[in-house]
Each structure stands twice: as C-alpha cells, then as structure tokens.
Amino acid sequence: MNTPGLIKEFERNISYQFEKIEILYRAREETNITYLNETLAPIQNIDKHNATLNQAYSDALLNSLSSLIDYYCILCMLKIGIPHSKIRKVQYRSISNKFILDKFKSTSTNKKILNIQDLKGVYDSELSKIHALTNINARDYWIGFLGSAISSSLHEYGASAKEFVLGYDVQEERLDLSLDIKKYFSYMHPFFCNIYSNAGVKHSIYIDVNNFLKHNAVPYITPHIESFEGEKRIYSYFEIKNEHHLLLKDGILRDIVGTDFEELKINLDSRHRNRNSSGYLCDLEKTWGLGNILTLDPINDHISKDNKTLYFFIDKVLIAKNNEATLIDAGDSLLMVLRILKREIDTGMGYEYFD
C-alpha cells in the first residue's frame, strides 16, 4: 500500500476508535451505575457478571485511548514522510524533560549535572551567539529548544537523517528549522510533557494506567462516597496499590503512587497555604519541572474529614490517595480527557499547511 493509502487507512482507524470509545463509555455508564449501587448498598448483593463486565469496559476504554494516540502518531509521521518499513517503531512519546536532557546537543557543558531550567539557560547562551534573542519569535525559540529531541525521534522513525544543529537563516530572518521538525511540533505539541508545554500530562496519566493494566496488574474499579458541604457524591476510581509503584513506568503517576501519604500531605498543605501566591510550586512540582500542574479544589478541602484520604488534581485529573493506594478518577476526569483528545486529534488531522 502506498503512503496516501496508508494515511486513509489510519484516518479510518482513528474514526473507528472514536466510535468505539463512545459506545464503550455509554455501556460502561450502565454497568457502573449498577455496580456502584450494589457495592454501596447496606447489604451487598453484587452481580458478578455485571461487575466483571464493568471492569472489562473500563479496561477497554483505557486501551482504546492509548491505541487512539498511537494511531494518531503513526498518521502524523506518515504525513511527515516516514518510510513504511519504520512504521512499527512509531508510538506515543511525550517528549519529556528527561528526553530533552538526554538528546540536547551542547559542546559547552556537561548536561548530566543539569536540570531542565539549567539546560534552558545553556540554550539561551548558545542561541545568543547566533542571533539576538529578542528578534526570535516564541514558536521558533521553543522548536529550537526541542529540536534535538524531535530530530532524534524523527531519525528513529527514518524521516530525517540530518542531525539537528542550531542555526539562523539570514535570508528568512528566522531560526534555521527543517520543515519536518516544524511539522512534528505542530502535530504533537498537545502531547508534550515538558518545560514548554505540560498539555500531555492528563493523557499520560491514563496511558500509564493502561500500561500498568497491559503489563503488570489490573487497576480495579473501586467506588467511593465523598462527602461535601450539604451533599454526597459517588466516584469511581482506578485503584493502584502503593506497593505496585515499581510496576509503573517512570513518570508523575509513578511518583505519586510511590510517595508516602504524609509526604504528599505536606506538599498539598503547602500548596493550600500558598494558594493565592502566583507562580508558587510545591516540592513535587519543582521535581517534575512542568510548572503549576497540581491544583486543589478551591471550595472543598484537600483532605477527608477522617484525615484518611487526600484529594488533588494533576492537570485537571482528579486523584485521591490513602495509606494503601492511589485512586485515579475513572469518571468525569476520564471523560474530560477523552473529549479534549478528540478535539486535539481532529485539529491535528486537519493540518495541511506549515510555514
């Protein structure tokens, strides 16, 4: 099959995944309502078939979300021009701070001792030797900063054999950036988890839950009644036991699952005390280097009335933690991520022109 034919095939694959997710979510809503009512009733009488079906629908939703992003990545790389022989190498990559540090090319410093902010300082210094920073537009600036990381991914996929070198195009009066690198940036920036953009964090949380499901253990659906001022709400969570943090891929979710309850409480308490301080970062956020991605409910407290459960949001995904496990919202937060994902992919699929 030629490239245009493969592109059409993956566009159909993506449409199918969207349709499947919608059907799965509606079906899961029905089984989940029954499951929640049964598990929270004073006398439990759980329909085992419904409970298993509810878990299976939840597992399928996670898998479909991850497959959808992988399909989109393959589609974008086909549009950029990867050879068919490399198509199996393409999968979701968040372009994280760690990946940027690993791939950044510099002759003036030992990047092994740098954090991402230090690296940005090195980049600014090297860029200023080429041209005045004030005359470089923001988009080109960040594409240049991510250039080595993007180029490395493209090289792995066979789309670009040229190693990225920071340079300035005098005739065009802008940074010398290859079209392939600019295309990659335009297609994939909603999925970045780095100093430039943390937009992909919400997706990566559920992708990590799915990887945990595929390779290690089941993140069982668990119901919780949460009490708020004047009302009670029922939530469904994916549950990951604390001792399973070693089974997770490196990333924010692994850090949270592996963080001691009291240590996390200190971070959330600090965030709460400084809630009116613009730009304040708690220690965990400083470690991640992704800016302010941990937030708290401005109305309800971040700890339950019995002091046994913590509540917070990572990139708007509701997460709870007790002394035994971390709980990732399997309801409204997952739906929010799926809706954002559809909007981002629909936009990316419509890109035809690049400057």
CSV table of C-alpha atoms in Angstrom, one decimal:
chain,number,residue,atom,x,y,z
A,1,MET,CA,0.0,0.0,0.0
A,2,ASN,CA,1.3,3.5,-0.9
A,3,THR,CA,1.6,6.4,1.6
A,4,PRO,CA,-1.7,8.1,0.7
A,5,GLY,CA,-3.5,4.7,1.0
A,6,LEU,CA,-1.9,4.2,4.5
A,7,ILE,CA,-2.9,7.7,5.6
A,8,LYS,CA,-6.5,7.0,4.6
A,9,GLU,CA,-6.4,3.7,6.4
A,10,PHE,CA,-5.2,5.3,9.7
A,11,GLU,CA,-7.8,8.0,9.3
A,12,ARG,CA,-10.4,5.2,9.3
A,13,ASN,CA,-8.7,3.6,12.2
A,14,ILE,CA,-8.9,6.8,14.2
A,15,SER,CA,-12.6,7.3,13.3
A,16,TYR,CA,-13.3,3.7,14.4
A,17,GLN,CA,-11.5,4.3,17.8
A,18,PHE,CA,-13.6,7.4,18.4
A,19,GLU,CA,-16.8,5.5,17.7
A,20,LYS,CA,-15.7,2.5,19.9
A,21,ILE,CA,-14.8,4.8,22.8
A,22,GLU,CA,-18.2,6.5,22.6
A,23,ILE,CA,-20.0,3.1,22.6
A,24,LEU,CA,-17.8,1.7,25.4
A,25,TYR,CA,-18.3,4.8,27.6
A,26,ARG,CA,-22.1,4.6,27.3
A,27,ALA,CA,-22.1,0.9,28.0
A,28,ARG,CA,-19.8,1.4,31.0
A,29,GLU,CA,-22.1,4.0,32.4
A,30,GLU,CA,-24.9,1.5,32.6
A,31,THR,CA,-22.9,-1.3,34.2
A,32,ASN,CA,-21.1,1.2,36.5
A,33,ILE,CA,-24.4,2.6,37.9
A,34,THR,CA,-25.5,-0.9,38.8
A,35,TYR,CA,-22.1,-1.8,40.2
A,36,LEU,CA,-21.9,1.4,42.4
A,37,ASN,CA,-25.4,0.9,43.8
A,38,GLU,CA,-24.7,-2.7,44.6
A,39,THR,CA,-21.3,-2.1,46.3
A,40,LEU,CA,-22.5,0.8,48.3
A,41,ALA,CA,-25.8,-0.7,49.5
A,42,PRO,CA,-26.1,-1.6,53.2
A,43,ILE,CA,-26.4,-5.2,52.3
A,44,GLN,CA,-24.2,-6.1,49.4
A,45,ASN,CA,-25.6,-8.4,46.7
A,46,ILE,CA,-23.1,-7.9,43.8
A,47,ASP,CA,-23.9,-9.2,40.3
A,48,LYS,CA,-20.6,-10.8,39.5
A,49,HIS,CA,-21.3,-10.8,35.7
A,50,ASN,CA,-22.1,-7.1,35.8
A,51,ALA,CA,-19.0,-6.3,37.9
A,52,THR,CA,-16.7,-8.2,35.5
A,53,LEU,CA,-18.3,-6.5,32.5
A,54,ASN,CA,-17.9,-3.1,34.1
A,55,GLN,CA,-14.2,-3.7,34.7
A,56,ALA,CA,-13.8,-5.1,31.1
A,57,TYR,CA,-15.5,-1.9,29.7
A,58,SER,CA,-13.1,0.2,31.9
A,59,ASP,CA,-10.1,-1.7,30.7
A,60,ALA,CA,-11.2,-1.4,27.1
A,61,LEU,CA,-11.6,2.4,27.5
A,62,LEU,CA,-8.0,2.7,28.7
A,63,ASN,CA,-6.8,0.5,25.9
A,64,SER,CA,-8.8,2.4,23.2
A,65,LEU,CA,-7.4,5.8,24.5
A,66,SER,CA,-3.8,4.6,24.2
A,67,SER,CA,-4.4,3.0,20.8
A,68,LEU,CA,-6.0,6.2,19.5
A,69,ILE,CA,-3.0,8.2,20.4
A,70,ASP,CA,-0.7,5.7,18.8
A,71,TYR,CA,-2.8,5.7,15.6
A,72,TYR,CA,-2.6,9.5,15.6
A,73,CYS,CA,1.2,9.4,16.0
A,74,ILE,CA,1.5,7.0,13.1
A,75,LEU,CA,-0.8,9.1,10.9
A,76,CYS,CA,1.3,12.2,11.6
A,77,MET,CA,4.6,10.5,10.9
A,78,LEU,CA,3.2,9.2,7.6
A,79,LYS,CA,2.2,12.7,6.7
A,80,ILE,CA,5.7,13.9,7.5
A,81,GLY,CA,7.2,11.1,5.3
A,82,ILE,CA,8.4,8.2,7.3
A,83,PRO,CA,9.2,5.1,5.2
A,84,HIS,CA,6.7,2.2,5.5
A,85,SER,CA,9.5,-0.1,6.9
A,86,LYS,CA,9.7,2.0,10.0
A,87,ILE,CA,6.0,2.2,10.8
A,88,ARG,CA,6.2,-0.4,13.6
A,89,LYS,CA,8.7,1.8,15.5
A,90,VAL,CA,6.2,4.7,15.8
A,91,GLN,CA,4.4,5.0,19.1
A,92,TYR,CA,3.4,7.7,21.6
A,93,ARG,CA,6.3,9.6,23.0
A,94,SER,CA,5.6,12.6,25.3
A,95,ILE,CA,8.9,14.5,24.6
A,96,SER,CA,9.6,14.8,28.4
A,97,ASN,CA,12.1,16.9,30.2
A,98,LYS,CA,14.3,13.8,30.7
A,99,PHE,CA,14.2,13.0,26.9
A,100,ILE,CA,15.1,16.6,26.1
A,101,LEU,CA,18.0,16.5,28.5
A,102,ASP,CA,19.2,13.2,27.1
A,103,LYS,CA,19.1,14.4,23.5
A,104,PHE,CA,20.2,18.0,23.8
A,105,LYS,CA,23.5,18.7,21.9
A,106,SER,CA,26.0,21.0,23.6
A,107,THR,CA,29.7,21.3,23.5
A,108,SER,CA,30.0,23.8,26.3
A,109,THR,CA,28.6,21.9,29.3
A,110,ASN,CA,28.1,18.5,31.0
A,111,LYS,CA,24.3,18.0,30.6
A,112,LYS,CA,24.4,15.1,33.1
A,113,ILE,CA,24.6,17.6,36.0
A,114,LEU,CA,21.8,19.9,34.7
A,115,ASN,CA,18.1,20.1,35.3
A,116,ILE,CA,15.7,21.4,32.7
A,117,GLN,CA,15.9,25.0,33.8
A,118,ASP,CA,19.7,24.9,33.7
A,119,LEU,CA,19.5,23.5,30.2
A,120,LYS,CA,17.3,26.3,29.1
A,121,GLY,CA,20.0,28.7,30.3
A,122,VAL,CA,22.6,26.9,28.2
A,123,TYR,CA,20.3,27.0,25.2
A,124,ASP,CA,19.8,30.8,25.7
A,125,SER,CA,23.5,31.3,25.9
A,126,GLU,CA,24.2,29.3,22.7
A,127,LEU,CA,21.3,30.9,20.9
A,128,SER,CA,22.5,34.4,21.7
A,129,LYS,CA,25.8,33.7,20.0
A,130,ILE,CA,23.8,33.1,16.7
A,131,HIS,CA,21.3,36.0,16.9
A,132,ALA,CA,19.7,38.4,19.4
A,133,LEU,CA,17.1,36.5,21.4
A,134,THR,CA,14.7,39.5,21.2
A,135,ASN,CA,14.4,39.0,17.4
A,136,ILE,CA,13.4,35.3,17.6
A,137,ASN,CA,9.7,34.6,17.7
A,138,ALA,CA,8.4,32.4,20.6
A,139,ARG,CA,7.4,29.5,18.4
A,140,ASP,CA,10.8,29.2,16.7
A,141,TYR,CA,12.5,29.6,20.0
A,142,TRP,CA,10.8,26.6,21.5
A,143,ILE,CA,11.1,24.5,18.4
A,144,GLY,CA,14.8,25.2,18.5
A,145,PHE,CA,14.9,24.2,22.2
A,146,LEU,CA,13.2,20.9,21.4
A,147,GLY,CA,15.0,20.5,18.1
A,148,SER,CA,17.4,17.7,19.1
A,149,ALA,CA,14.7,15.7,20.9
A,150,ILE,CA,12.3,16.0,17.9
A,151,SER,CA,15.1,15.3,15.4
A,152,SER,CA,16.1,12.2,17.4
A,153,SER,CA,12.6,10.8,17.3
A,154,LEU,CA,12.3,11.5,13.5
A,155,HIS,CA,15.6,9.9,12.9
A,156,GLU,CA,14.5,6.8,14.8
A,157,TYR,CA,11.4,6.7,12.5
A,158,GLY,CA,13.5,7.2,9.4
A,159,ALA,CA,12.0,10.6,8.5
A,160,SER,CA,15.1,12.7,8.9
A,161,ALA,CA,18.7,11.6,8.7
A,162,LYS,CA,20.1,15.1,9.4
A,163,GLU,CA,21.2,15.8,12.9
A,164,PHE,CA,19.7,19.0,14.4
A,165,VAL,CA,22.2,21.9,14.6
A,166,LEU,CA,21.1,25.2,16.0
A,167,GLY,CA,21.4,27.8,13.3
A,168,TYR,CA,20.0,31.1,11.9
A,169,ASP,CA,18.7,31.6,8.3
A,170,VAL,CA,19.8,35.1,7.4
A,171,GLN,CA,17.6,35.3,4.2
A,172,GLU,CA,14.5,34.1,6.0
A,173,GLU,CA,15.4,36.1,9.2
A,174,ARG,CA,14.5,33.3,11.5
A,175,LEU,CA,16.0,30.2,13.1
A,176,ASP,CA,17.0,27.5,10.6
A,177,LEU,CA,14.4,24.8,11.3
A,178,SER,CA,13.7,21.9,9.0
A,179,LEU,CA,10.1,21.5,7.8
A,180,ASP,CA,9.9,18.0,9.3
A,181,ILE,CA,10.8,19.3,12.7
A,182,LYS,CA,8.2,22.1,12.4
A,183,LYS,CA,5.6,19.6,11.3
A,184,TYR,CA,6.3,17.3,14.2
A,185,PHE,CA,6.0,20.3,16.6
A,186,SER,CA,2.6,21.3,15.1
A,187,TYR,CA,1.2,17.8,15.2
A,188,MET,CA,2.5,16.6,18.6
A,189,HIS,CA,2.7,19.6,20.9
A,190,PRO,CA,-0.7,18.8,22.6
A,191,PHE,CA,1.0,15.6,23.9
A,192,PHE,CA,4.2,17.2,25.3
A,193,CYS,CA,5.1,16.8,29.0
A,194,ASN,CA,8.0,19.3,29.3
A,195,ILE,CA,9.1,22.8,30.3
A,196,TYR,CA,7.5,24.2,27.1
A,197,SER,CA,4.1,22.5,27.4
A,198,ASN,CA,2.5,20.2,30.0
A,199,ALA,CA,-0.6,19.7,27.9
A,200,GLY,CA,0.1,16.0,27.6
A,201,VAL,CA,0.2,15.2,31.3
A,202,LYS,CA,-3.5,14.5,31.5
A,203,HIS,CA,-3.2,12.0,28.7
A,204,SER,CA,0.0,10.4,30.1
A,205,ILE,CA,-1.7,9.6,33.4
A,206,TYR,CA,-4.3,7.3,31.7
A,207,ILE,CA,-1.7,5.9,29.3
A,208,ASP,CA,0.4,4.9,32.3
A,209,VAL,CA,-2.7,3.3,34.0
A,210,ASN,CA,-3.2,1.4,30.7
A,211,ASN,CA,0.4,0.3,30.6
A,212,PHE,CA,0.1,-0.9,34.1
A,213,LEU,CA,-3.0,-2.9,33.1
A,214,LYS,CA,-1.3,-4.4,30.0
A,215,HIS,CA,1.9,-5.5,31.6
A,216,ASN,CA,1.5,-5.8,35.3
A,217,ALA,CA,-1.8,-5.9,37.1
A,218,VAL,CA,-5.4,-4.8,36.9
A,219,PRO,CA,-6.3,-1.2,38.1
A,220,TYR,CA,-9.6,-2.4,39.6
A,221,ILE,CA,-12.5,0.0,39.6
A,222,THR,CA,-13.3,0.9,43.2
A,223,PRO,CA,-16.3,3.1,44.3
A,224,HIS,CA,-16.1,5.8,47.0
A,225,ILE,CA,-18.7,8.0,48.6
A,226,GLU,CA,-17.3,11.5,49.0
A,227,SER,CA,-19.0,13.9,51.5
A,228,PHE,CA,-19.1,17.6,50.6
A,229,GLU,CA,-20.9,20.6,52.2
A,230,GLY,CA,-24.6,19.6,52.1
A,231,GLU,CA,-24.2,16.7,49.7
A,232,LYS,CA,-22.7,13.3,49.0
A,233,ARG,CA,-21.3,12.1,45.6
A,234,ILE,CA,-20.3,8.7,44.4
A,235,TYR,CA,-17.0,8.4,42.5
A,236,SER,CA,-15.4,5.5,40.5
A,237,TYR,CA,-11.6,5.2,40.6
A,238,PHE,CA,-8.9,3.1,39.1
A,239,GLU,CA,-7.0,1.8,42.1
A,240,ILE,CA,-3.3,1.2,42.2
A,241,LYS,CA,-1.8,-0.2,45.4
A,242,ASN,CA,1.2,1.7,46.9
A,243,GLU,CA,3.4,-1.4,46.6
A,244,HIS,CA,2.8,-1.5,42.9
A,245,HIS,CA,4.6,1.8,42.1
A,246,LEU,CA,7.6,-0.2,40.9
A,247,LEU,CA,5.4,-1.7,38.2
A,248,LEU,CA,4.7,1.7,36.7
A,249,LYS,CA,6.7,3.5,34.1
A,250,ASP,CA,8.8,6.4,35.2
A,251,GLY,CA,6.6,9.5,35.4
A,252,ILE,CA,4.3,11.6,37.5
A,253,LEU,CA,1.8,8.7,38.3
A,254,ARG,CA,4.7,6.5,39.5
A,255,ASP,CA,5.9,9.3,41.7
A,256,ILE,CA,2.5,9.9,43.3
A,257,VAL,CA,1.9,6.2,43.9
A,258,GLY,CA,5.3,5.8,45.4
A,259,THR,CA,5.1,9.0,47.6
A,260,ASP,CA,4.3,8.4,51.3
A,261,PHE,CA,0.9,9.6,52.4
A,262,GLU,CA,2.4,12.1,55.0
A,263,GLU,CA,4.9,13.4,52.5
A,264,LEU,CA,2.2,14.0,49.9
A,265,LYS,CA,0.0,15.7,52.6
A,266,ILE,CA,2.9,18.1,53.4
A,267,ASN,CA,3.0,19.1,49.7
A,268,LEU,CA,-0.7,19.6,49.5
A,269,ASP,CA,-0.8,21.6,52.7
A,270,SER,CA,2.0,23.8,51.3
A,271,ARG,CA,0.0,24.2,48.1
A,272,HIS,CA,-3.1,25.1,50.1
A,273,ARG,CA,-1.3,27.7,52.3
A,274,ASN,CA,0.1,29.4,49.2
A,275,ARG,CA,-3.0,29.1,47.0
A,276,ASN,CA,-3.0,32.9,46.5
A,277,SER,CA,0.7,33.1,45.6
A,278,SER,CA,1.1,33.4,41.9
A,279,GLY,CA,3.7,31.0,40.5
A,280,TYR,CA,4.2,29.0,43.7
A,281,LEU,CA,5.3,25.5,43.2
A,282,CYS,CA,5.3,22.7,45.9
A,283,ASP,CA,8.3,20.4,46.1
A,284,LEU,CA,6.8,17.7,43.9
A,285,GLU,CA,6.1,20.3,41.2
A,286,LYS,CA,9.7,21.6,41.4
A,287,THR,CA,10.9,18.0,40.9
A,288,TRP,CA,8.7,17.5,37.9
A,289,GLY,CA,9.7,20.8,36.2
A,290,LEU,CA,6.4,21.1,34.5
A,291,GLY,CA,5.1,24.3,36.2
A,292,ASN,CA,1.9,24.5,38.2
A,293,ILE,CA,0.1,21.3,37.3
A,294,LEU,CA,-1.0,20.3,40.9
A,295,THR,CA,-4.2,22.1,42.0
A,296,LEU,CA,-6.7,21.8,44.8
A,297,ASP,CA,-10.5,22.1,44.9
A,298,PRO,CA,-11.0,25.8,45.8
A,299,ILE,CA,-14.2,25.1,47.8
A,300,ASN,CA,-13.7,21.6,49.4
A,301,ASP,CA,-10.7,20.7,51.5
A,302,HIS,CA,-7.9,18.6,50.2
A,303,ILE,CA,-8.2,16.0,53.0
A,304,SER,CA,-11.2,14.0,54.1
A,305,LYS,CA,-13.0,14.7,57.4
A,306,ASP,CA,-11.5,11.5,58.9
A,307,ASN,CA,-8.0,12.6,57.7
A,308,LYS,CA,-7.5,9.3,55.8
A,309,THR,CA,-7.8,10.4,52.2
A,310,LEU,CA,-6.1,13.2,50.2
A,311,TYR,CA,-7.7,14.8,47.1
A,312,PHE,CA,-6.0,16.9,44.4
A,313,PHE,CA,-5.8,17.4,40.7
A,314,ILE,CA,-2.9,16.8,38.3
A,315,ASP,CA,-3.6,18.6,35.1
A,316,LYS,CA,-7.3,18.6,36.0
A,317,VAL,CA,-7.4,14.9,36.6
A,318,LEU,CA,-8.9,14.1,40.0
A,319,ILE,CA,-6.7,11.8,42.1
A,320,ALA,CA,-7.2,10.6,45.6
A,321,LYS,CA,-4.6,8.9,47.9
A,322,ASN,CA,-4.9,7.0,51.2
A,323,ASN,CA,-2.4,5.0,53.1
A,324,GLU,CA,-2.9,1.9,50.9
A,325,ALA,CA,-3.5,3.1,47.4
A,326,THR,CA,-3.7,5.8,44.8
A,327,LEU,CA,-7.1,6.3,43.1
A,328,ILE,CA,-7.4,7.9,39.6
A,329,ASP,CA,-10.8,9.2,38.6
A,330,ALA,CA,-12.5,6.8,36.2
A,331,GLY,CA,-15.5,9.0,35.6
A,332,ASP,CA,-15.6,12.8,34.8
A,333,SER,CA,-11.9,13.2,34.6
A,334,LEU,CA,-11.6,10.4,32.1
A,335,LEU,CA,-14.5,11.8,30.1
A,336,MET,CA,-12.8,15.2,30.1
A,337,VAL,CA,-9.6,13.8,28.8
A,338,LEU,CA,-11.4,11.8,26.0
A,339,ARG,CA,-13.2,15.0,24.9
A,340,ILE,CA,-10.0,17.1,24.8
A,341,LEU,CA,-8.2,14.3,23.0
A,342,LYS,CA,-10.9,14.2,20.3
A,343,ARG,CA,-10.7,17.9,19.8
A,344,GLU,CA,-6.9,17.9,19.6
A,345,ILE,CA,-6.7,15.0,17.2
A,346,ASP,CA,-9.5,16.4,15.0
A,347,THR,CA,-7.4,19.6,14.8
A,348,GLY,CA,-4.2,17.8,14.1
A,349,MET,CA,-5.8,15.7,11.3
A,350,GLY,CA,-6.8,18.9,9.6
A,351,TYR,CA,-3.3,20.4,9.4
A,352,GLU,CA,-2.2,20.7,5.8
A,353,TYR,CA,-0.1,23.8,5.7
A,354,PHE,CA,3.1,24.6,7.6
A,355,ASP,CA,5.1,27.7,7.5
